[in-house]
mmCIF file of C-alpha atoms and ligand atoms in Angstrom:
data_model
loop_
_atom_site.group_PDB
_atom_site.id
_atom_site.type_symbol
_atom_site.label_atom_id
_atom_site.label_comp_id
_atom_site.label_asym_id
_atom_site.label_seq_id
_atom_site.Cartn_x
_atom_site.Cartn_y
_atom_site.Cartn_z
ATOM 1 C CA MET A 1 -9.932 39.033 -27.347
ATOM 2 C CA LEU A 2 -12.484 41.068 -25.274
ATOM 3 C CA PHE A 3 -14.124 37.888 -23.366
ATOM 4 C CA SER A 4 -12.098 36.074 -21.044
ATOM 5 C CA ARG A 5 -11.959 32.323 -22.871
ATOM 6 C CA PRO A 6 -13.938 29.459 -21.058
ATOM 7 C CA SER A 7 -12.869 26.144 -20.233
ATOM 8 C CA ASP A 8 -12.574 23.432 -22.849
ATOM 9 C CA THR A 9 -15.442 21.656 -21.481
ATOM 10 C CA ALA A 10 -17.590 24.585 -21.260
ATOM 11 C CA LEU A 11 -16.773 25.034 -25.142
ATOM 12 C CA TYR A 12 -17.250 21.392 -25.912
ATOM 13 C CA ASP A 13 -20.777 21.751 -24.256
ATOM 14 C CA ALA A 14 -21.417 24.801 -26.503
ATOM 15 C CA LEU A 15 -20.510 22.838 -29.492
ATOM 16 C CA LEU A 16 -23.103 19.866 -28.349
ATOM 17 C CA ASN A 17 -25.775 22.437 -27.977
ATOM 18 C CA ARG A 18 -24.800 24.083 -31.368
ATOM 19 C CA ASP A 19 -24.650 27.474 -29.110
ATOM 20 C CA PRO A 20 -24.515 30.244 -31.781
ATOM 21 C CA ASN A 21 -23.398 32.759 -29.235
ATOM 22 C CA TRP A 22 -19.989 31.712 -30.098
ATOM 23 C CA ASP A 23 -20.124 32.561 -34.006
ATOM 24 C CA GLY A 24 -17.089 34.367 -34.832
ATOM 25 C CA GLN A 25 -15.464 34.388 -31.414
ATOM 26 C CA MET A 26 -14.526 30.660 -31.084
ATOM 27 C CA PHE A 27 -13.782 27.863 -33.558
ATOM 28 C CA VAL A 28 -13.160 24.440 -33.229
ATOM 29 C CA GLY A 29 -10.500 22.153 -35.128
ATOM 30 C CA VAL A 30 -11.291 18.526 -35.093
ATOM 31 C CA THR A 31 -7.952 16.612 -35.253
ATOM 32 C CA SER A 32 -9.501 13.480 -36.658
ATOM 33 C CA THR A 33 -10.939 15.226 -39.871
ATOM 34 C CA GLY A 34 -8.403 18.108 -40.168
ATOM 35 C CA ILE A 35 -11.554 20.454 -40.850
ATOM 36 C CA PHE A 36 -12.608 23.554 -38.412
ATOM 37 C CA CYS A 37 -16.249 24.522 -37.706
ATOM 38 C CA ARG A 38 -18.090 27.222 -35.880
ATOM 39 C CA LEU A 39 -19.529 25.498 -32.442
ATOM 40 C CA SER A 40 -22.996 25.770 -33.824
ATOM 41 C CA CYS A 41 -22.178 23.638 -36.842
ATOM 42 C CA PRO A 42 -25.095 21.247 -37.742
ATOM 43 C CA ALA A 43 -22.484 18.488 -38.692
ATOM 44 C CA ARG A 44 -22.078 15.358 -36.393
ATOM 45 C CA LYS A 45 -20.111 16.302 -33.107
ATOM 46 C CA PRO A 46 -16.361 14.854 -32.770
ATOM 47 C CA LYS A 47 -15.217 13.363 -29.517
ATOM 48 C CA PRO A 48 -13.775 15.899 -27.152
ATOM 49 C CA GLU A 49 -10.448 14.446 -27.231
ATOM 50 C CA ASN A 50 -9.988 15.650 -31.245
ATOM 51 C CA CYS A 51 -11.348 19.033 -30.335
ATOM 52 C CA ARG A 52 -9.034 22.049 -30.439
ATOM 53 C CA PHE A 53 -10.579 25.490 -29.709
ATOM 54 C CA HIS A 54 -9.013 28.276 -31.280
ATOM 55 C CA GLU A 55 -9.995 32.197 -30.971
ATOM 56 C CA THR A 56 -9.623 33.008 -34.412
ATOM 57 C CA ALA A 57 -9.946 31.390 -38.016
ATOM 58 C CA ALA A 58 -6.468 32.444 -38.704
ATOM 59 C CA GLU A 59 -5.088 30.150 -35.812
ATOM 60 C CA CYS A 60 -7.399 27.220 -37.081
ATOM 61 C CA LEU A 61 -5.994 27.759 -40.473
ATOM 62 C CA SER A 62 -2.210 28.044 -39.535
ATOM 63 C CA ALA A 63 -2.729 24.827 -37.265
ATOM 64 C CA GLY A 64 -3.567 23.290 -40.809
ATOM 65 C CA PHE A 65 -7.187 22.942 -40.538
ATOM 66 C CA ARG A 66 -9.764 23.455 -43.445
ATOM 67 C CA PRO A 67 -12.864 25.449 -43.026
ATOM 68 C CA CYS A 68 -15.961 22.975 -42.872
ATOM 69 C CA LYS A 69 -18.036 23.190 -45.924
ATOM 70 C CA ARG A 70 -21.258 23.016 -44.112
ATOM 71 C CA CYS A 71 -20.782 25.696 -41.537
ATOM 72 C CA LYS A 72 -18.604 27.581 -43.817
ATOM 73 C CA PRO A 73 -16.735 29.351 -40.704
ATOM 74 C CA LEU A 74 -14.862 32.047 -43.173
ATOM 75 C CA GLU A 75 -18.168 33.135 -44.429
ATOM 76 C CA HIS A 76 -21.223 32.857 -41.737
ATOM 77 C CA GLY A 77 -21.499 35.997 -39.868
ATOM 78 C CA MET A 78 -18.837 38.049 -41.550
ATOM 79 C CA GLU A 79 -19.474 41.366 -43.296
ATOM 80 C CA PRO A 80 -20.182 40.891 -46.988
ATOM 81 C CA LEU A 81 -17.041 41.894 -48.238
ATOM 82 C CA VAL A 82 -15.028 39.317 -46.087
ATOM 83 C CA ALA A 83 -17.983 36.972 -46.740
ATOM 84 C CA ASP A 84 -17.834 37.401 -50.487
ATOM 85 C CA LEU A 85 -14.092 37.182 -50.858
ATOM 86 C CA SER A 86 -13.819 33.971 -48.482
ATOM 87 C CA ALA A 87 -16.622 32.315 -50.911
ATOM 88 C CA ARG A 88 -14.120 32.879 -53.798
ATOM 89 C CA LEU A 89 -11.430 31.550 -52.103
ATOM 90 C CA ASN A 90 -13.489 28.271 -50.975
ATOM 91 C CA ALA A 91 -14.445 28.075 -54.638
ATOM 92 C CA GLU A 92 -10.783 28.261 -55.762
ATOM 93 C CA PRO A 93 -8.575 27.418 -52.874
ATOM 94 C CA GLY A 94 -5.314 26.841 -55.098
ATOM 95 C CA ARG A 95 -5.491 30.390 -56.670
ATOM 96 C CA ARG A 96 -2.524 32.708 -56.313
ATOM 97 C CA TRP A 97 -3.916 35.980 -55.558
ATOM 98 C CA ARG A 98 -2.433 39.481 -55.854
ATOM 99 C CA GLU A 99 -3.545 42.583 -54.654
ATOM 100 C CA ASP A 100 -4.235 43.677 -58.481
ATOM 101 C CA ASP A 101 -6.850 40.868 -58.474
ATOM 102 C CA LEU A 102 -8.644 42.936 -55.639
ATOM 103 C CA THR A 103 -8.212 46.416 -57.634
ATOM 104 C CA ALA A 104 -9.481 44.368 -60.649
ATOM 105 C CA LEU A 105 -12.783 43.263 -58.768
ATOM 106 C CA GLY A 106 -13.214 46.955 -57.940
ATOM 107 C CA LEU A 107 -12.049 46.733 -54.285
ATOM 108 C CA ASP A 108 -9.707 48.648 -52.277
ATOM 109 C CA PRO A 109 -6.885 46.595 -51.140
ATOM 110 C CA SER A 110 -6.355 48.389 -47.792
ATOM 111 C CA THR A 111 -10.150 48.314 -46.964
ATOM 112 C CA VAL A 112 -9.955 44.424 -47.673
ATOM 113 C CA ARG A 113 -6.843 44.132 -45.497
ATOM 114 C CA ARG A 114 -8.479 45.905 -42.431
ATOM 115 C CA ALA A 115 -11.913 43.881 -42.806
ATOM 116 C CA PHE A 116 -10.295 40.561 -42.866
ATOM 117 C CA LYS A 117 -7.778 41.441 -39.942
ATOM 118 C CA ARG A 118 -10.796 42.589 -37.991
ATOM 119 C CA GLN A 119 -12.870 39.628 -38.719
ATOM 120 C CA LEU A 120 -10.707 37.010 -39.181
ATOM 121 C CA GLY A 121 -7.330 38.008 -37.633
ATOM 122 C CA VAL A 122 -5.334 37.368 -40.776
ATOM 123 C CA THR A 123 -5.353 39.421 -44.239
ATOM 124 C CA PHE A 124 -6.784 38.203 -47.326
ATOM 125 C CA LEU A 125 -3.583 37.778 -49.078
ATOM 126 C CA GLU A 126 -2.245 35.920 -46.147
ATOM 127 C CA LEU A 127 -5.460 33.737 -45.964
ATOM 128 C CA ALA A 128 -5.015 32.848 -49.326
ATOM 129 C CA ARG A 129 -1.448 31.787 -48.897
ATOM 130 C CA LEU A 130 -2.529 29.709 -46.146
ATOM 131 C CA ARG A 131 -5.374 28.128 -48.305
ATOM 132 C CA ARG A 132 -3.062 27.393 -51.071
ATOM 133 C CA LEU A 133 -0.508 25.540 -48.861
ATOM 134 C CA GLN A 134 -3.208 23.607 -47.342
ATOM 135 C CA GLU A 135 -4.399 22.306 -50.680
ATOM 136 C CA GLY A 136 -0.969 21.140 -51.469
ATOM 137 C CA PHE A 137 -0.510 19.752 -48.035
ATOM 138 C CA THR A 138 -3.657 17.809 -48.432
ATOM 139 C CA ALA A 139 -2.595 16.287 -51.801
ATOM 140 C CA LEU A 140 0.751 15.511 -50.458
ATOM 141 C CA GLY A 141 -0.423 14.168 -47.116
ATOM 142 C CA GLY A 142 -3.237 12.037 -48.440
ATOM 143 C CA GLY A 143 -1.194 10.227 -50.662
ATOM 144 C CA GLU A 144 2.535 9.878 -49.559
ATOM 145 C CA ARG A 145 2.458 6.205 -50.702
ATOM 146 C CA VAL A 146 0.254 6.962 -53.536
ATOM 147 C CA ILE A 147 2.716 9.856 -54.632
ATOM 148 C CA ASP A 148 5.465 6.993 -54.480
ATOM 149 C CA ALA A 149 3.147 4.979 -56.642
ATOM 150 C CA GLN A 150 2.661 7.784 -58.877
ATOM 151 C CA LEU A 151 6.340 8.531 -59.504
ATOM 152 C CA THR A 152 6.836 4.832 -60.681
ATOM 153 C CA ALA A 153 3.823 3.896 -62.608
ATOM 154 C CA ASN A 154 2.825 7.139 -63.871
ATOM 155 C CA TYR A 155 5.521 9.524 -64.539
ATOM 156 C CA ASP A 156 3.425 11.952 -66.476
ATOM 157 C CA SER A 157 0.963 12.966 -63.588
ATOM 158 C CA ALA A 158 3.501 12.954 -61.162
ATOM 159 C CA SER A 159 5.604 15.416 -62.846
ATOM 160 C CA GLY A 160 2.789 17.699 -63.171
ATOM 161 C CA PHE A 161 1.969 17.190 -59.409
ATOM 162 C CA ARG A 162 5.589 17.583 -58.729
ATOM 163 C CA SER A 163 5.648 21.035 -60.540
ATOM 164 C CA ALA A 164 2.364 22.350 -58.991
ATOM 165 C CA VAL A 165 3.833 21.684 -55.501
ATOM 166 C CA SER A 166 7.182 23.128 -56.369
ATOM 167 C CA LYS A 167 5.153 26.520 -57.391
ATOM 168 C CA LEU A 168 3.075 26.144 -53.992
ATOM 169 C CA LEU A 169 5.967 26.042 -52.128
ATOM 170 C CA GLY A 170 7.563 28.919 -54.071
ATOM 171 C CA LEU A 171 10.243 27.032 -56.097
ATOM 172 C CA ALA A 172 10.949 26.921 -59.851
ATOM 173 C CA PRO A 173 8.337 24.009 -61.486
ATOM 174 C CA GLY A 174 11.454 21.782 -62.212
ATOM 175 C CA ALA A 175 12.866 21.935 -58.967
ATOM 176 C CA PHE A 176 11.691 18.452 -57.724
ATOM 177 C CA ARG A 177 13.347 15.701 -59.463
ATOM 178 C CA ASP A 178 12.745 11.944 -59.698
ATOM 179 C CA ASP A 179 16.096 10.697 -58.856
ATOM 180 C CA ALA A 180 16.657 13.313 -56.034
ATOM 181 C CA LEU A 181 18.844 12.078 -52.936
ATOM 182 C CA LEU A 182 16.899 14.593 -50.678
ATOM 183 C CA ARG A 183 13.262 13.508 -50.019
ATOM 184 C CA CYS A 184 10.560 15.820 -49.223
ATOM 185 C CA ALA A 185 7.479 14.301 -47.219
ATOM 186 C CA PRO A 186 4.998 16.242 -45.192
ATOM 187 C CA ILE A 187 4.198 15.429 -41.496
ATOM 188 C CA SER A 188 1.071 16.549 -39.842
ATOM 189 C CA THR A 189 1.419 17.399 -36.293
ATOM 190 C CA PRO A 190 -1.525 18.660 -33.675
ATOM 191 C CA LEU A 191 0.233 22.252 -34.818
ATOM 192 C CA GLY A 192 -0.115 21.922 -38.223
ATOM 193 C CA PRO A 193 1.537 20.520 -41.146
ATOM 194 C CA MET A 194 5.242 20.350 -41.117
ATOM 195 C CA ILE A 195 7.611 19.556 -44.029
ATOM 196 C CA ALA A 196 10.695 17.158 -43.183
ATOM 197 C CA ILE A 197 13.439 16.536 -45.793
ATOM 198 C CA ALA A 198 16.193 13.963 -45.469
ATOM 199 C CA ASP A 199 18.371 11.650 -47.320
ATOM 200 C CA ASP A 200 18.783 8.402 -46.421
ATOM 201 C CA HIS A 201 21.105 9.009 -43.226
ATOM 202 C CA ALA A 202 20.075 12.016 -41.725
ATOM 203 C CA LEU A 203 17.306 15.015 -41.579
ATOM 204 C CA HIS A 204 18.136 18.056 -43.319
ATOM 205 C CA LEU A 205 15.175 20.310 -42.586
ATOM 206 C CA LEU A 206 12.005 20.238 -40.421
ATOM 207 C CA GLU A 207 9.844 23.285 -40.689
ATOM 208 C CA PHE A 208 6.140 24.215 -40.270
ATOM 209 C CA MET A 209 4.598 24.336 -44.022
ATOM 210 C CA ASP A 210 3.345 27.903 -43.247
ATOM 211 C CA ARG A 211 6.729 29.452 -42.112
ATOM 212 C CA LYS A 212 7.551 32.603 -44.182
ATOM 213 C CA ALA A 213 11.046 31.735 -45.034
ATOM 214 C CA LEU A 214 10.153 28.163 -46.300
ATOM 215 C CA PRO A 215 10.543 28.934 -50.006
ATOM 216 C CA THR A 216 14.133 30.726 -49.377
ATOM 217 C CA GLU A 217 15.163 27.678 -46.987
ATOM 218 C CA LEU A 218 13.952 25.034 -49.783
ATOM 219 C CA LYS A 219 15.835 27.067 -52.459
ATOM 220 C CA ARG A 220 18.948 27.141 -50.622
ATOM 221 C CA LEU A 221 18.877 23.319 -49.918
ATOM 222 C CA SER A 222 18.347 22.508 -53.292
ATOM 223 C CA GLU A 223 20.911 24.656 -54.614
ATOM 224 C CA ARG A 224 23.698 23.152 -52.312
ATOM 225 C CA THR A 225 22.619 19.443 -53.055
ATOM 226 C CA PRO A 226 23.854 18.222 -56.560
ATOM 227 C CA GLY A 227 21.083 15.565 -56.216
ATOM 228 C CA GLY A 228 18.281 17.778 -55.876
ATOM 229 C CA LEU A 229 14.924 17.516 -54.321
ATOM 230 C CA GLY A 230 12.593 14.961 -54.558
ATOM 231 C CA PHE A 231 9.253 13.408 -52.912
ATOM 232 C CA GLY A 232 9.052 10.422 -50.637
ATOM 233 C CA GLN A 233 10.273 8.983 -47.469
ATOM 234 C CA THR A 234 13.467 7.786 -46.208
ATOM 235 C CA LYS A 235 14.467 6.257 -43.105
ATOM 236 C CA PRO A 236 15.056 9.361 -41.107
ATOM 237 C CA HIS A 237 11.324 10.378 -42.041
ATOM 238 C CA ALA A 238 9.960 7.211 -40.385
ATOM 239 C CA SER A 239 12.043 7.981 -37.320
ATOM 240 C CA ILE A 240 10.851 11.792 -37.076
ATOM 241 C CA VAL A 241 7.481 10.935 -37.214
ATOM 242 C CA ARG A 242 7.683 8.297 -34.440
ATOM 243 C CA GLU A 243 9.568 11.021 -32.270
ATOM 244 C CA LEU A 244 7.227 13.746 -32.992
ATOM 245 C CA ASP A 245 4.240 11.428 -32.037
ATOM 246 C CA ALA A 246 6.053 10.957 -28.884
ATOM 247 C CA TYR A 247 7.242 14.614 -28.306
ATOM 248 C CA PHE A 248 3.628 15.799 -28.934
ATOM 249 C CA ALA A 249 2.422 13.198 -26.366
ATOM 250 C CA GLY A 250 4.572 14.862 -23.956
ATOM 251 C CA ALA A 251 6.525 11.402 -23.729
ATOM 252 C CA LEU A 252 9.894 12.439 -25.487
ATOM 253 C CA SER A 253 12.652 14.202 -23.706
ATOM 254 C CA ALA A 254 15.425 14.233 -26.493
ATOM 255 C CA PHE A 255 14.950 14.020 -30.330
ATOM 256 C CA GLU A 256 17.590 11.138 -31.588
ATOM 257 C CA THR A 257 16.948 11.178 -35.163
ATOM 258 C CA PRO A 258 20.228 11.840 -37.259
ATOM 259 C CA VAL A 259 20.247 15.458 -38.298
ATOM 260 C CA THR A 260 22.478 17.125 -40.605
ATOM 261 C CA LEU A 261 23.637 20.853 -39.611
ATOM 262 C CA SER A 262 24.110 23.043 -42.736
ATOM 263 C CA GLY A 263 25.435 26.431 -41.614
ATOM 264 C CA ALA A 264 28.612 28.428 -40.922
ATOM 265 C CA PRO A 265 30.890 27.139 -37.926
ATOM 266 C CA PHE A 266 29.344 29.900 -35.377
ATOM 267 C CA ALA A 267 25.844 28.952 -36.198
ATOM 268 C CA GLN A 268 26.475 25.460 -35.768
ATOM 269 C CA SER A 269 27.988 26.201 -32.387
ATOM 270 C CA VAL A 270 24.769 28.261 -31.406
ATOM 271 C CA TRP A 271 22.727 25.155 -32.626
ATOM 272 C CA ARG A 272 24.514 22.989 -30.283
ATOM 273 C CA ALA A 273 24.024 25.468 -27.494
ATOM 274 C CA LEU A 274 20.370 25.638 -28.017
ATOM 275 C CA GLN A 275 20.344 21.891 -27.649
ATOM 276 C CA ASP A 276 21.790 22.220 -24.220
ATOM 277 C CA ILE A 277 18.659 24.121 -22.829
ATOM 278 C CA PRO A 278 16.751 21.390 -20.972
ATOM 279 C CA MET A 279 13.120 20.715 -22.068
ATOM 280 C CA GLY A 280 10.766 23.049 -19.796
ATOM 281 C CA GLN A 281 13.582 25.638 -19.609
ATOM 282 C CA THR A 282 14.324 28.961 -21.553
ATOM 283 C CA ARG A 283 17.076 31.264 -22.264
ATOM 284 C CA SER A 284 17.556 34.676 -23.356
ATOM 285 C CA TYR A 285 19.922 35.480 -26.379
ATOM 286 C CA SER A 286 22.530 36.828 -23.895
ATOM 287 C CA GLN A 287 22.542 33.758 -21.754
ATOM 288 C CA ILE A 288 23.382 31.780 -24.819
ATOM 289 C CA ALA A 289 26.033 33.750 -25.622
ATOM 290 C CA GLU A 290 27.574 33.836 -22.488
ATOM 291 C CA HIS A 291 27.118 29.837 -22.125
ATOM 292 C CA MET A 292 29.174 29.946 -25.115
ATOM 293 C CA GLY A 293 31.761 32.117 -23.767
ATOM 294 C CA ARG A 294 30.999 34.720 -26.279
ATOM 295 C CA PRO A 295 29.274 37.390 -24.241
ATOM 296 C CA SER A 296 29.377 39.930 -26.890
ATOM 297 C CA ALA A 297 28.204 37.933 -29.767
ATOM 298 C CA VAL A 298 24.353 38.470 -28.706
ATOM 299 C CA ARG A 299 23.314 39.603 -32.253
ATOM 300 C CA ALA A 300 25.061 36.780 -33.877
ATOM 301 C CA VAL A 301 23.236 34.367 -31.826
ATOM 302 C CA ALA A 302 20.299 35.798 -32.473
ATOM 303 C CA ARG A 303 20.806 35.406 -36.232
ATOM 304 C CA ALA A 304 21.857 31.967 -35.615
ATOM 305 C CA ASN A 305 18.767 31.261 -33.842
ATOM 306 C CA GLY A 306 16.491 32.478 -36.586
ATOM 307 C CA ALA A 307 18.312 30.437 -39.301
ATOM 308 C CA ASN A 308 17.721 27.287 -37.754
ATOM 309 C CA GLN A 309 15.821 24.993 -40.076
ATOM 310 C CA LEU A 310 15.316 21.998 -37.699
ATOM 311 C CA ALA A 311 12.310 23.203 -35.798
ATOM 312 C CA LEU A 312 11.790 21.564 -32.549
ATOM 313 C CA ILE A 313 14.828 19.448 -32.812
ATOM 314 C CA ILE A 314 16.981 22.601 -32.531
ATOM 315 C CA PRO A 315 14.843 24.161 -30.030
ATOM 316 C CA CYS A 316 15.108 28.003 -30.881
ATOM 317 C CA HIS A 317 11.621 28.259 -29.380
ATOM 318 C CA ARG A 318 13.255 27.993 -26.124
ATOM 319 C CA VAL A 319 14.775 31.365 -26.663
ATOM 320 C CA ILE A 320 12.564 34.134 -25.038
ATOM 321 C CA GLY A 321 13.291 37.824 -24.236
ATOM 322 C CA ALA A 322 15.608 39.051 -21.423
ATOM 323 C CA ASP A 323 12.240 40.465 -20.017
ATOM 324 C CA GLY A 324 10.584 37.110 -20.473
ATOM 325 C CA SER A 325 8.461 38.130 -23.549
ATOM 326 C CA LEU A 326 8.197 35.568 -26.094
ATOM 327 C CA THR A 327 9.779 37.576 -28.704
ATOM 328 C CA GLY A 328 9.656 35.932 -32.325
ATOM 329 C CA TYR A 329 9.326 33.104 -33.695
ATOM 330 C CA GLY A 330 9.403 31.587 -37.416
ATOM 331 C CA GLY A 331 6.528 29.120 -36.940
ATOM 332 C CA GLY A 332 4.555 31.863 -35.219
ATOM 333 C CA LEU A 333 3.856 33.001 -31.722
ATOM 334 C CA HIS A 334 0.942 30.619 -31.019
ATOM 335 C CA ARG A 335 3.253 27.635 -31.675
ATOM 336 C CA LYS A 336 5.944 29.244 -29.581
ATOM 337 C CA ARG A 337 3.556 29.455 -26.796
ATOM 338 C CA ALA A 338 1.963 25.955 -27.211
ATOM 339 C CA LEU A 339 5.615 24.522 -27.595
ATOM 340 C CA LEU A 340 6.837 26.093 -24.111
ATOM 341 C CA ASP A 341 3.400 24.877 -22.417
ATOM 342 C CA LEU A 342 3.778 21.384 -23.835
ATOM 343 C CA GLU A 343 7.292 21.190 -22.764
ATOM 344 C CA GLN A 344 6.641 22.577 -19.214
ATOM 345 C CA ARG A 345 3.871 20.010 -18.620
ATOM 346 C CA ALA A 346 6.370 17.220 -19.958
ATOM 347 C CA SER A 347 9.110 17.811 -17.832
HETATM 348 ZN ZN1 LIG B 401 -18.848 22.926 -39.609
#
């Protein structure tokens, strides 16, 4: 970004004044509605505590906000190419797009990629994937209880729905079962939608929904679990929802929801070592390896860190580069930064 970011108060004033000068440079995600807007949106203005300001549309999308239908933040003020494809996406958000579809429209995929990257901070295909995930999440999240009701009362539509969501998550249409032991449920957080998978006793997976490795993790989990995967909530879900609320409010020092660690013994010992990093602090891979008494196992530590599928609970986001750089994070660097900031303030 070429400008230094103004304070949230200044941005909120711009929002109240419907200031068009920020169009394309700043967006506001509204937590009470799950929608994001241009600051100049003509719609009624949200309360300041429900506003999350972001510099790119991509950040809003990956934080789980959907574009506003009134101010059309993905279309307004964009190059015609970007505006046109965004409009197509808004008309059909569940569509699975491929490069061939762009070619079929007479467009050059690499021109499209560059234009979207420049204007929205995200490629068109990534944007399409995010929109598809959000549609699925909205359907799931809007009706956790509705789904349970659907499962018992109206099996046909529930199975259609299950197969749609399976595809959305990159699984085979029959991956979700009615009688499964492991249950999936979405959880919304200030950093975007997460998915939690648990049986009656423990949580097996907690991930941000847009994590690229999620389909692979879900597939592994469903293959390993004889009872398969299904929808719905169990006791550990209720517990982790409560704990996440407290965590994001800066009022939780340790997660206590029971978890199942599934991985090789070495990976498990890395995950336990990660849980020893106090909130508000960070470590490098080599520090973790030393802490475990295995100073030469830095790469194996890094691999185990990346294989963690209990985001936040196993705090792999507290591992940074030896030079203090953030390095990677499966849930996206903007989230890693936000989590570390939050923990710094809370501790
Ligand atoms: Zn709007």
